[in-house]
Coordinates of C-alpha atoms in Angstrom, one line a residue:
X1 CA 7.8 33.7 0.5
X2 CA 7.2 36.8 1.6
X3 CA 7.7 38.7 5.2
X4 CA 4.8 40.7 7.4
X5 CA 5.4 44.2 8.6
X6 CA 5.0 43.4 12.4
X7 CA 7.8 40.5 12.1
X8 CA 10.8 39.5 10.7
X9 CA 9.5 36.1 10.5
X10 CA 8.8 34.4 7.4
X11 CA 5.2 34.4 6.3
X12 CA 4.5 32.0 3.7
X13 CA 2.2 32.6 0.9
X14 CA -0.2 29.1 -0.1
X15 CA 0.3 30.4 -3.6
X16 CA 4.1 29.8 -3.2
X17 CA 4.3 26.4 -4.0
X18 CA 7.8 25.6 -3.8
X19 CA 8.1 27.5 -0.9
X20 CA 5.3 25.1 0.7
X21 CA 6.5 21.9 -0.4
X22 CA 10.0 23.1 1.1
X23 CA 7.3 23.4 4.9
X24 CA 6.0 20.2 3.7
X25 CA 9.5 18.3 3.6
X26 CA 10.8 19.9 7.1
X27 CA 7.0 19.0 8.6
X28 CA 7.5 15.5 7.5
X29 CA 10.8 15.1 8.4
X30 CA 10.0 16.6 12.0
X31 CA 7.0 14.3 12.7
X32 CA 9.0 11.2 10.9
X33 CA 11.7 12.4 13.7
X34 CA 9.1 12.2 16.6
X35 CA 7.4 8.6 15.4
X36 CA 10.9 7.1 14.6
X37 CA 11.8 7.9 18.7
X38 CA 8.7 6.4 20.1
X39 CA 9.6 3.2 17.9
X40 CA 13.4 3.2 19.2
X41 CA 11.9 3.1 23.1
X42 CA 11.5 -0.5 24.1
X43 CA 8.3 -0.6 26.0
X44 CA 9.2 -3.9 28.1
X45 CA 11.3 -2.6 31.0
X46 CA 8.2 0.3 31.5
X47 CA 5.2 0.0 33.5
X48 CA 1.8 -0.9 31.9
X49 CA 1.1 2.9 32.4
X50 CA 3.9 4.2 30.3
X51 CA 3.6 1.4 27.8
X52 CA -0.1 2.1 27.1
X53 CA 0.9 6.5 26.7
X54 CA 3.7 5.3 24.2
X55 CA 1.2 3.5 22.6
X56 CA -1.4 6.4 22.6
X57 CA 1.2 8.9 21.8
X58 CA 2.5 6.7 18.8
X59 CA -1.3 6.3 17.6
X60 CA -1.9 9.7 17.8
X61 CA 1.1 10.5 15.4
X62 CA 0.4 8.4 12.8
X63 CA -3.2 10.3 13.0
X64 CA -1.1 13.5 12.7
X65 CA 0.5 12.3 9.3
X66 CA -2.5 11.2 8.2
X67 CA -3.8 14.4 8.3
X68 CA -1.0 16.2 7.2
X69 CA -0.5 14.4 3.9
X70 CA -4.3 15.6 3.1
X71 CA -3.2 19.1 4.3
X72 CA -0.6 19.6 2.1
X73 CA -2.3 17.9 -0.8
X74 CA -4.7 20.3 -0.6
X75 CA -2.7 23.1 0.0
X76 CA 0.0 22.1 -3.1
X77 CA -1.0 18.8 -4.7
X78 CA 1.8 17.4 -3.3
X79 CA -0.4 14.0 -3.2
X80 CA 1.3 10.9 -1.5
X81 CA -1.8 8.6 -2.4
X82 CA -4.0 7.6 -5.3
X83 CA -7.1 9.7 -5.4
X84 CA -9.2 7.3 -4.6
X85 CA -8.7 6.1 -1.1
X86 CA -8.4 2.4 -0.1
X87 CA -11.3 1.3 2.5
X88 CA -10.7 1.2 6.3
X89 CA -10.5 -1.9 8.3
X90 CA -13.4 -1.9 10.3
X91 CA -11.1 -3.3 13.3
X92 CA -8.2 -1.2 12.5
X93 CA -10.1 2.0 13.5
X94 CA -12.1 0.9 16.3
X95 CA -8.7 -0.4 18.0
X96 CA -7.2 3.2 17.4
X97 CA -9.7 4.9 18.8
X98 CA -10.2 3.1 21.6
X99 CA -6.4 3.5 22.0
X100 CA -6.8 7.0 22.0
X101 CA -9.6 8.4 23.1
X102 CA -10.2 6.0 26.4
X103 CA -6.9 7.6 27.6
X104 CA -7.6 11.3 26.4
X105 CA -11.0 10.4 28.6
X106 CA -9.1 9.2 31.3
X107 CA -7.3 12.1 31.6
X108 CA -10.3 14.2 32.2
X109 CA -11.5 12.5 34.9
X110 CA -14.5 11.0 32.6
X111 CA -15.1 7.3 31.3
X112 CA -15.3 6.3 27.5
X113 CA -17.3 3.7 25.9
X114 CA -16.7 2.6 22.2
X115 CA -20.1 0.8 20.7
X116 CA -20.0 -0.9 17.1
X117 CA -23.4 -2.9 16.3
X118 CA -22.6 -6.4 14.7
X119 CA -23.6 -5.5 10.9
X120 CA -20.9 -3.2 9.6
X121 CA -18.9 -4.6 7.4
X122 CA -15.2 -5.8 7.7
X123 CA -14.3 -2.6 5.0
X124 CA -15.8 0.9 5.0
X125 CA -15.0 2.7 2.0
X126 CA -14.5 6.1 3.4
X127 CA -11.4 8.0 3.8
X128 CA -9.2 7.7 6.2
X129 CA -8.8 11.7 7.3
X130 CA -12.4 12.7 6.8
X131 CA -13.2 10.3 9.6
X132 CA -10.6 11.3 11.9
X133 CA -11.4 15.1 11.7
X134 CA -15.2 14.3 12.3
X135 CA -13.7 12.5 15.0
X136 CA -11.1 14.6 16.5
X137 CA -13.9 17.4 16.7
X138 CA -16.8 15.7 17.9
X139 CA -15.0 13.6 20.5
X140 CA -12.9 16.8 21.4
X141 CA -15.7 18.5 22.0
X142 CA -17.4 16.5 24.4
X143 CA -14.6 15.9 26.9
X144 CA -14.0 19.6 26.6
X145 CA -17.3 20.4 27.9
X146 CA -18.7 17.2 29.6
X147 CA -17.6 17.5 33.0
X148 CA -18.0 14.7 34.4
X149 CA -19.8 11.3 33.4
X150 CA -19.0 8.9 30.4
X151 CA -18.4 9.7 26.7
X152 CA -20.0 7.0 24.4
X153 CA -18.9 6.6 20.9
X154 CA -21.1 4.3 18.8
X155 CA -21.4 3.0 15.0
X156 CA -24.0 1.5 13.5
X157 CA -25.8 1.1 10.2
X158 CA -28.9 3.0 9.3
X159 CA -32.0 1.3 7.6
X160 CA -31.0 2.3 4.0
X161 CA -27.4 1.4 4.7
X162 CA -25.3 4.6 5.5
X163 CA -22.6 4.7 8.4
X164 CA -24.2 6.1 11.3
X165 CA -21.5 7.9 14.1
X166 CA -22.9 8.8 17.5
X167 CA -21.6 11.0 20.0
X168 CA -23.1 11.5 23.1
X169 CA -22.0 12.8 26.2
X170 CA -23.6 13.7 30.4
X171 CA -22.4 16.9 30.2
X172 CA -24.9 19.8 30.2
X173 CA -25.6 19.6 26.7
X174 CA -26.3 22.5 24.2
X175 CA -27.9 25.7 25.3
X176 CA -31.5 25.8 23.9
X177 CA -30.9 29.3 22.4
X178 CA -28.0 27.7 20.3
X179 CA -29.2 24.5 19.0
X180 CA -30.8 26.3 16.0
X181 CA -27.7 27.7 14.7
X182 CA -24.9 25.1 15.5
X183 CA -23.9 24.6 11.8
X184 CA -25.4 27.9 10.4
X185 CA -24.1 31.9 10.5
X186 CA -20.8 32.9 12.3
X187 CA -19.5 29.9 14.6
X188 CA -17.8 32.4 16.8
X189 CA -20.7 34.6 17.9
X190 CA -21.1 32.5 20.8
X191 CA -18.6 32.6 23.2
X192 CA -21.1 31.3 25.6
X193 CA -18.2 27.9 26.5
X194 CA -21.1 25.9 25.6
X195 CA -20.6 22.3 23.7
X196 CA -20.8 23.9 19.9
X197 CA -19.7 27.5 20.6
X198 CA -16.4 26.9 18.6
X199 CA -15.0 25.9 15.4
X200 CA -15.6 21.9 15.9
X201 CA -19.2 21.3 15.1
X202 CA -19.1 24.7 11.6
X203 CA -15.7 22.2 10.2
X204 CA -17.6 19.0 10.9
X205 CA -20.8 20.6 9.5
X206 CA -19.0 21.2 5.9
X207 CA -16.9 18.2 6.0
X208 CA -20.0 15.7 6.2
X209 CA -21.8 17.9 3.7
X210 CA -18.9 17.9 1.4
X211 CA -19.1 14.1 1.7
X212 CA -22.9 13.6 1.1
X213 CA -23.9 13.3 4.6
X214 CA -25.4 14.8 7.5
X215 CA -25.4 15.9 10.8
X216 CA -27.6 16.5 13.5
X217 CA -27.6 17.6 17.3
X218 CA -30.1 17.4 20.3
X219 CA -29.6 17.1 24.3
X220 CA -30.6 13.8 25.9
X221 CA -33.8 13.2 28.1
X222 CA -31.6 11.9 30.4
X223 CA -28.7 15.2 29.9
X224 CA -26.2 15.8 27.9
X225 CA -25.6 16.3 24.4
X226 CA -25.9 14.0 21.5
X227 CA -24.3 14.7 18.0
X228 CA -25.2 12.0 14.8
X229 CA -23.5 11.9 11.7
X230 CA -24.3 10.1 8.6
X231 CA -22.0 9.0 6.0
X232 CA -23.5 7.1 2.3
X233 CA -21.0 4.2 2.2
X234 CA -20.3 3.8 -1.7
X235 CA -20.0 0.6 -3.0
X236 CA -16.7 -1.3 -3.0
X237 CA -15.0 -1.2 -6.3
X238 CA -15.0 -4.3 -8.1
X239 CA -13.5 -7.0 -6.5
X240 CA -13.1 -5.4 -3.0
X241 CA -14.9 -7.8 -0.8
X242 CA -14.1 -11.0 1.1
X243 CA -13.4 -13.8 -1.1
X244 CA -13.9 -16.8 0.4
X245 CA -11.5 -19.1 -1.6
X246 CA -8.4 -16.4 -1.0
X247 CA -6.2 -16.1 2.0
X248 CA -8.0 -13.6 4.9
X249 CA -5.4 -10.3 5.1
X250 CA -7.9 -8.3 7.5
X251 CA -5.2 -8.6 9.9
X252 CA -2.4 -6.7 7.7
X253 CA -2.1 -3.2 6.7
X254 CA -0.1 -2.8 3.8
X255 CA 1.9 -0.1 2.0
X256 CA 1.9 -0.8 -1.9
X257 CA 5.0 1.5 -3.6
X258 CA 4.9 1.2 -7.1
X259 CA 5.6 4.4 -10.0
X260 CA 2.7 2.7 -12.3
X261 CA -0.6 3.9 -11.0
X262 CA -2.4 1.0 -12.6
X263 CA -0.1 -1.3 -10.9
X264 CA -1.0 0.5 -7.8
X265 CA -4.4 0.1 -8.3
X266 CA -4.3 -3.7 -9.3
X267 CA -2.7 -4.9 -6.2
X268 CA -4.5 -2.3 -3.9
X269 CA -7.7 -4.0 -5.5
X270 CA -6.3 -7.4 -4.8
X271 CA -5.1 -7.1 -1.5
X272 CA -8.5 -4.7 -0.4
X273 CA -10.9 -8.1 -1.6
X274 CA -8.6 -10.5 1.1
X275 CA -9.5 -7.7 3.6
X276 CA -6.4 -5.7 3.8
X277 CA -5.9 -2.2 5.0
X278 CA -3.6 -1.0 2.0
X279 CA -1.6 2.7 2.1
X280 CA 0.1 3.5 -1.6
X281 CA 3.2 5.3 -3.0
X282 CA 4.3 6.5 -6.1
X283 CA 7.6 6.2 -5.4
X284 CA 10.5 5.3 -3.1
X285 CA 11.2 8.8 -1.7
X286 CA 7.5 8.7 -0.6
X287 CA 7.7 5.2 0.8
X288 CA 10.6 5.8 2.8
X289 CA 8.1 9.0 4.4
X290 CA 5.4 6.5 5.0
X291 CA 7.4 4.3 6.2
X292 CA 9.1 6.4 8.6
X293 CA 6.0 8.0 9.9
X294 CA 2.9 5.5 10.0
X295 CA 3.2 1.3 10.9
X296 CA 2.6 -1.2 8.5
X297 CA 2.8 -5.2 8.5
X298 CA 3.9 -5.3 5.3
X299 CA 5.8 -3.8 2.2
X300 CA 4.6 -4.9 -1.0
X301 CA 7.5 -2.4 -3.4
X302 CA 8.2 -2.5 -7.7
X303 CA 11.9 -2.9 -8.1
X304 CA 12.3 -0.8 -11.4
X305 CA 11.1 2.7 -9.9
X306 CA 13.0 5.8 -11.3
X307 CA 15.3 7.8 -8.9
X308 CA 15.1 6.0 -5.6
X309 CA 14.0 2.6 -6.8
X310 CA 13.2 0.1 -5.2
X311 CA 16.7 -2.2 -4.1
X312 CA 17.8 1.5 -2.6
X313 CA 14.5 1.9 -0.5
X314 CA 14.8 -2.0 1.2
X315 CA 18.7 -1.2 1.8
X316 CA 17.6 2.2 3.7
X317 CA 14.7 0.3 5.3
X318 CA 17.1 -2.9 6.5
X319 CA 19.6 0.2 7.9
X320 CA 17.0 2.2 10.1
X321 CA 17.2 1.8 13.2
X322 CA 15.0 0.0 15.8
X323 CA 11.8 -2.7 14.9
X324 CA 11.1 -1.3 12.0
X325 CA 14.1 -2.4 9.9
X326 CA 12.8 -6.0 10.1
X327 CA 9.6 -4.7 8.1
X328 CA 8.4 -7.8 5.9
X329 CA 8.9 -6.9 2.3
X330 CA 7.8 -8.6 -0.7
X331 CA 9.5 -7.3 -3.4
X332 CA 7.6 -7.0 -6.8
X333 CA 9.8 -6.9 -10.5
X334 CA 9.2 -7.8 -13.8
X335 CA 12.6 -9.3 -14.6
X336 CA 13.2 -12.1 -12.1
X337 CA 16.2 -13.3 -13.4
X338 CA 19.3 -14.9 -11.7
X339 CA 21.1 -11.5 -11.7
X340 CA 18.1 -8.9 -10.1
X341 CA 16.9 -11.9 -7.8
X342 CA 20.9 -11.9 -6.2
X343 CA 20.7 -8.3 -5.9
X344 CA 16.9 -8.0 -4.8
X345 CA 18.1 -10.8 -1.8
X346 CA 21.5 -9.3 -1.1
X347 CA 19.5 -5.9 -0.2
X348 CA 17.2 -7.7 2.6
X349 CA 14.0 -8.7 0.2
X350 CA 12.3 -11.4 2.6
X351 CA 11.0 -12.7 -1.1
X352 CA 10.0 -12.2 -4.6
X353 CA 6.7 -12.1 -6.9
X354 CA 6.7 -11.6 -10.8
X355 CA 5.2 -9.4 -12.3
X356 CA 2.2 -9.0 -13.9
X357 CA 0.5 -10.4 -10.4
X358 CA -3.0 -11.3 -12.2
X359 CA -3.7 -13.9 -8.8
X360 CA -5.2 -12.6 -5.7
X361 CA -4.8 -16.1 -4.2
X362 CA -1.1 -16.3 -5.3
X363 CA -0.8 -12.8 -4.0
X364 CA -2.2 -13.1 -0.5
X365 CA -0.4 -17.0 0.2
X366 CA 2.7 -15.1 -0.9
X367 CA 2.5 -12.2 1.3
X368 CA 1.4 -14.6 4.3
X369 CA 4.4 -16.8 3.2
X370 CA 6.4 -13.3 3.9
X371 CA 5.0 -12.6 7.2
X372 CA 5.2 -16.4 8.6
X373 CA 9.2 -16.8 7.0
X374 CA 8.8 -19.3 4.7
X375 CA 8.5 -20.2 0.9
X376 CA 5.4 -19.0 -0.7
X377 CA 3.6 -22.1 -3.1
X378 CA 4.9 -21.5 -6.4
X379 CA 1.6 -20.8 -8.9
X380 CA 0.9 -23.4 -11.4
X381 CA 1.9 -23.3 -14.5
X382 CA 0.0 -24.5 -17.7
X383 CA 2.9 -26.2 -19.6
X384 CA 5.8 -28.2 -18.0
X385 CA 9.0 -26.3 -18.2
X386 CA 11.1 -28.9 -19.7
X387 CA 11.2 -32.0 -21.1
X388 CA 14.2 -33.7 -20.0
X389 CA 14.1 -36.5 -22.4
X390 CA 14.1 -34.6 -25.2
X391 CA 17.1 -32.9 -23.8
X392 CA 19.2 -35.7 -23.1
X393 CA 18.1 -37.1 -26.8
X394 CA 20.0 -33.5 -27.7
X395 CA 23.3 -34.3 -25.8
X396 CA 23.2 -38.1 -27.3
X397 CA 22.9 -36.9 -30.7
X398 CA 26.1 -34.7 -30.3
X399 CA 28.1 -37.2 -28.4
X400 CA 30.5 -37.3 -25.5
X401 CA 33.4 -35.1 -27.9
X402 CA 31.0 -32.9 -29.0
X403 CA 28.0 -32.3 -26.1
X404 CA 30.4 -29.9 -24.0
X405 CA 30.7 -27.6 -26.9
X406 CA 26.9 -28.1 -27.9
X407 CA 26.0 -26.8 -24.3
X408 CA 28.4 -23.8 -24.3
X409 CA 26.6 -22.4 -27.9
X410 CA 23.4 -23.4 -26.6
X411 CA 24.1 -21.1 -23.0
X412 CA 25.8 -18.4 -25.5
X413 CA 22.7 -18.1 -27.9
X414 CA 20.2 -18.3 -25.1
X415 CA 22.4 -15.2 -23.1
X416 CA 22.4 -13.2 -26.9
X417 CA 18.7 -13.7 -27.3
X418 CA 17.7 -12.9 -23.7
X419 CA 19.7 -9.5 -23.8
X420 CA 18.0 -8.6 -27.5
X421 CA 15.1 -9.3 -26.1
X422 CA 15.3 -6.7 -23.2
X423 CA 17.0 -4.4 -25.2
X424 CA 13.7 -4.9 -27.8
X425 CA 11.6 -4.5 -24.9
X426 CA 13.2 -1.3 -24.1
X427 CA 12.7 0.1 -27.4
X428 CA 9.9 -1.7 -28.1
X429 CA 10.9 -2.7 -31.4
X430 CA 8.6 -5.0 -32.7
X431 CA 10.9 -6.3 -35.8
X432 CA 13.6 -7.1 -33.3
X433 CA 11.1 -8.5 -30.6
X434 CA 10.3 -10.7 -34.1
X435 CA 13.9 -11.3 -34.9
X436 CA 14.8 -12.2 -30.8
X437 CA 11.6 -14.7 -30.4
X438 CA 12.0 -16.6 -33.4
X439 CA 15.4 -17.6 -32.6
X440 CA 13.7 -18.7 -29.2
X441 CA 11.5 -20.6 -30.6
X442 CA 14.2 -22.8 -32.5
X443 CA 16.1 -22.9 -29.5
X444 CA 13.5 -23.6 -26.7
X445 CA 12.4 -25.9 -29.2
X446 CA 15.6 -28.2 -29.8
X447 CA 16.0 -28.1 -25.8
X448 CA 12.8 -29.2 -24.6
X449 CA 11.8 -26.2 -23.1
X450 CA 8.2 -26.5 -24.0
X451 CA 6.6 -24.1 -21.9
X452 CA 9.2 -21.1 -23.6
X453 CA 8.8 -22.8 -27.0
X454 CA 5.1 -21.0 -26.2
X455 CA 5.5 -18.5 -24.8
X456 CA 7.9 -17.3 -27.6
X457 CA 5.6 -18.1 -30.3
X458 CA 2.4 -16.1 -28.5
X459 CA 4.8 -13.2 -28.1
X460 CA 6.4 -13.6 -32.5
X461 CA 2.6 -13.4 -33.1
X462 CA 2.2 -10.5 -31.0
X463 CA 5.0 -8.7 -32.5
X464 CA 3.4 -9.6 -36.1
X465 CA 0.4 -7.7 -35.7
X466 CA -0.2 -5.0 -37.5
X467 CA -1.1 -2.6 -34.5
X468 CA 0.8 -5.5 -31.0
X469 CA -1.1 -4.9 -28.6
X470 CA 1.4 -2.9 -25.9
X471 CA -0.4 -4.2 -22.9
X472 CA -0.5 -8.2 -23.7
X473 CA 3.5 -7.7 -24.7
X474 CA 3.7 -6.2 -21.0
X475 CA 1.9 -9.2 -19.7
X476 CA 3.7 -11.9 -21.8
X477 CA 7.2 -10.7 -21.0
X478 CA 8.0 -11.3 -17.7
X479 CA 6.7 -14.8 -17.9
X480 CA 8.6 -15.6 -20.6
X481 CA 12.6 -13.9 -19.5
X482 CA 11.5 -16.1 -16.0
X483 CA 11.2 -19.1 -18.5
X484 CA 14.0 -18.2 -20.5
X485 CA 16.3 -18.2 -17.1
X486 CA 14.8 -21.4 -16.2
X487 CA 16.2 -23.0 -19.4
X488 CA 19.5 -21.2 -19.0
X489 CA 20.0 -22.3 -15.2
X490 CA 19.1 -25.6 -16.7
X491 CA 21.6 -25.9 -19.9
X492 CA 24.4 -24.3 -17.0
X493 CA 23.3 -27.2 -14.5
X494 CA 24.6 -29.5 -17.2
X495 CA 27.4 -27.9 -18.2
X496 CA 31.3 -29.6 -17.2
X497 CA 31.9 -26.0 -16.2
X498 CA 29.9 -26.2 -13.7
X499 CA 30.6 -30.0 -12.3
X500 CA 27.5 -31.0 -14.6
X501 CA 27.4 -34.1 -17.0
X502 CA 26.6 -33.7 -20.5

């Protein structure tokens, strides 16, 4: 930080990067300040006047965030997304606009008209900020110098498939002398107050470069001025597009908080190919910022995050105050046993998935199970969990002196190997992920737990490669500690300890 001679006011240097992600934390935290007030204000009472300026104001401060997290990305790398931003809902934007801009219009004394032709599709993978500063300065510029009239926004589709964005205006359009330098030399030279003689048209000139597109300007034959942009629309990564047999989430817009980029990506994937809107985090401190400054329908958030994980992020959530605090959450762990699924609940999780989530069906039927309030369809599994007659062959065989006992070792090995095996996992000590499996195998075995019995043997052949594959271990784990506290929920079912019958 250093200070200028005229003041005694701080001047920051861009190069001071702790000093700017210090600006960045007090610039969220004011702007999370003004959203989280215009949530608290119950729009009912207020007149349809005052409930649609809320609405715009509220609109137009998520847009603010939105460009602030690219700002200070740029400035420090302080990046609160993944690199590669998740498509827009077609919908999504045209209703914010609309929201906006017909009341910005109205203010001027001019009309506004919002046009979309009928083929663009239901995603447009183009990022979020570059779209609303092309927006902010063409649309700004034409109620600036319009007049009077009617603005008219359109979107369309060229012949070879690029986003096409129209502005046109019945202003007085450009001065002839001007059109031929609009996006070339010195944008200030003219200070003629004619539509292009600022900064608007030079940024929105490089920004659509930058992006592969281009830009154009003419007045109408019947006045005014006319800017068109166009934009290549890259092809939706694999996956991303409507699947048919999945659950339609074009409705939702989702915020994905998860430490594990690939995770990240995977459900961002998942939930972009049923149509969702999805925002990410990499961590909780960053999802409570989101959270706090932008509206989503939905949380999907990992429960083993370092620092703030994820049981202290829905406890903050479930404290703020106002709607928000009754935010949908679906939380997503790896270890859904009795203990973390009590905890995850206790905290104000409306549910819980497994992880690895390898299903977009299962995914998108859960996380409308979430927003509806009810149980989710359990996914199929391939192998029946128990066998029950094999089980009760196990208590016969001991007898009525001897079953009590038989159940209490049988609950006490099955405790011993499940903790070995997380504390293998941990390490990732293959001998010991060895040692725990094959004594899960026996086990699972003499109970009738067939679907463990496999699970354990896939994962003692894992560990007996010469090179286990990390990955498939990864995969194969949480399946099998949720199978393994099946069969101990089961064994304590039947236990006299617990008003069971052995």
């Amino acid at each position: 930080m250093t200070f200028s001679d005229s003041s005694a006011l701080p001047v920051l240097d861009p190069r001071d990067a702790p000093a700017m992600a210090l600006l960045g934390h007090d610039l969220r935290a004011a702007l999370s300040e003004v959203i989280g007030g215009l949530r608290l204000i119950d729009p009912a009472p207020l007149a349809p006047a005052s409930r649609q300026q809320i609405a715009r104001t509220k609109a137009a401060g998520e847009a603010l965030a939105l460009l602030l997290e690219q700002a200070l990305t740029l400035l420090v790398g302080d990046h609160y997304a993944d690199a590669a931003s998740p498509p827009l809902q077609t919908e999504r934007l045209f209703d914010g606009i609309r929201l906006r801009w017909q009341a910005r219009a109205r203010d001027h004394g001019l009309g506004f008209l919002l046009r979309a032709s009928t083929d663009l599709p239901a995603l447009l993978p183009l990022d979020a900020a570059l779209i609303e500063r092309i927006l902010s300065n063409l649309l700004g510029n034409a109620i600036k110098y319009a007049g009077s009239g009617q603005i008219t926004c359109a979107f369309g589709l060229t012949a070879d498939g690029q986003l096409r964005l129209r502005v046109q205006d019945e202003g007085p359009g450009f001065a002839p002398a001007a059109l031929p330098r609009l996006f070339s030399g010195n944008p200030r030279s003219d200070q003629s107050h004619k539509p292009g003689s600022g900064l608007g048209l030079h940024i929105v000139h490089e920004m659509v470069e930058t992006a592969g597109g281009r830009i154009t300007a003419q007045n109408r034959a019947s006045g005014g001025a006319e800017i068109t942009v166009t934009l290549p629309l890259p092809d939706l990564a694999p996956g991303v597009r409507h699947a048919s047999t999945a659950p339609d989430l074009s409705h939702l817009r989702v915020l994905v908080a998860d430490d594990n980029q690939t995770s990240r990506q995977l459900l961002s994937q998942m939930l972009a190919s049923m149509g969702a809107e999805v925002v990410t985090a990499a961590d909780g401190v960053q999802a409570v910022g989101r959270i706090e400054r932008e509206s989503f329908d939905l949380l999907l958030i990992d429960i083993e995050m370092p620092g703030f994980n994820g049981l202290e992020v829905i406890r903050h959530i479930r404290a703020m105050p106002g709607p928000v605090a009754q935010l949908p959450i679906l939380a997503v762990t790896a270890y859904r046993l009795r203990a973390n699924k009590a905890a995850i609940e206790a905290v104000g999780a409306d549910q819980i998935l497994s992880k690895p989530v390898l299903c977009p069906i299962t995914l998108g039927e859960t996380a409308l199970a979430v927003l509806h309030g009810r149980q989710a369809r359990p996914a199929p599994v391939a192998t029946a969990q128990m066998q029950p007659d094999r089980f009760n062959q196990l208590l016969a065989m001991a007898g009525p002196d001897l079953a009590a006992e038989l159940l209490d070792r049988l609950q006490e090995d099955l405790l011993r190997a499940e903790r070995g095996l997380l504390a293998a996992s941990h390490r990732m000590d293959w001998q010991d992920v060895r040692a725990q499996t094959h004594v899960l195998m026996a086990l699972a075995g003499t109970a009738g737990a067939l679907h463990l019995q496999y699970l354990a043997e896939e994962m003692n052949a894992l560990a007996h490669a010469d090179t286990p594959d990390r990955g498939t271990f990864l995969t194969l784990l949480p399946q099998l500690l949720e199978a393994l506290d099946t069969l101990i929920h089961f064994v304590g079912r039947h236990s006299p300890d617990q008003g069971g019958k052995p």
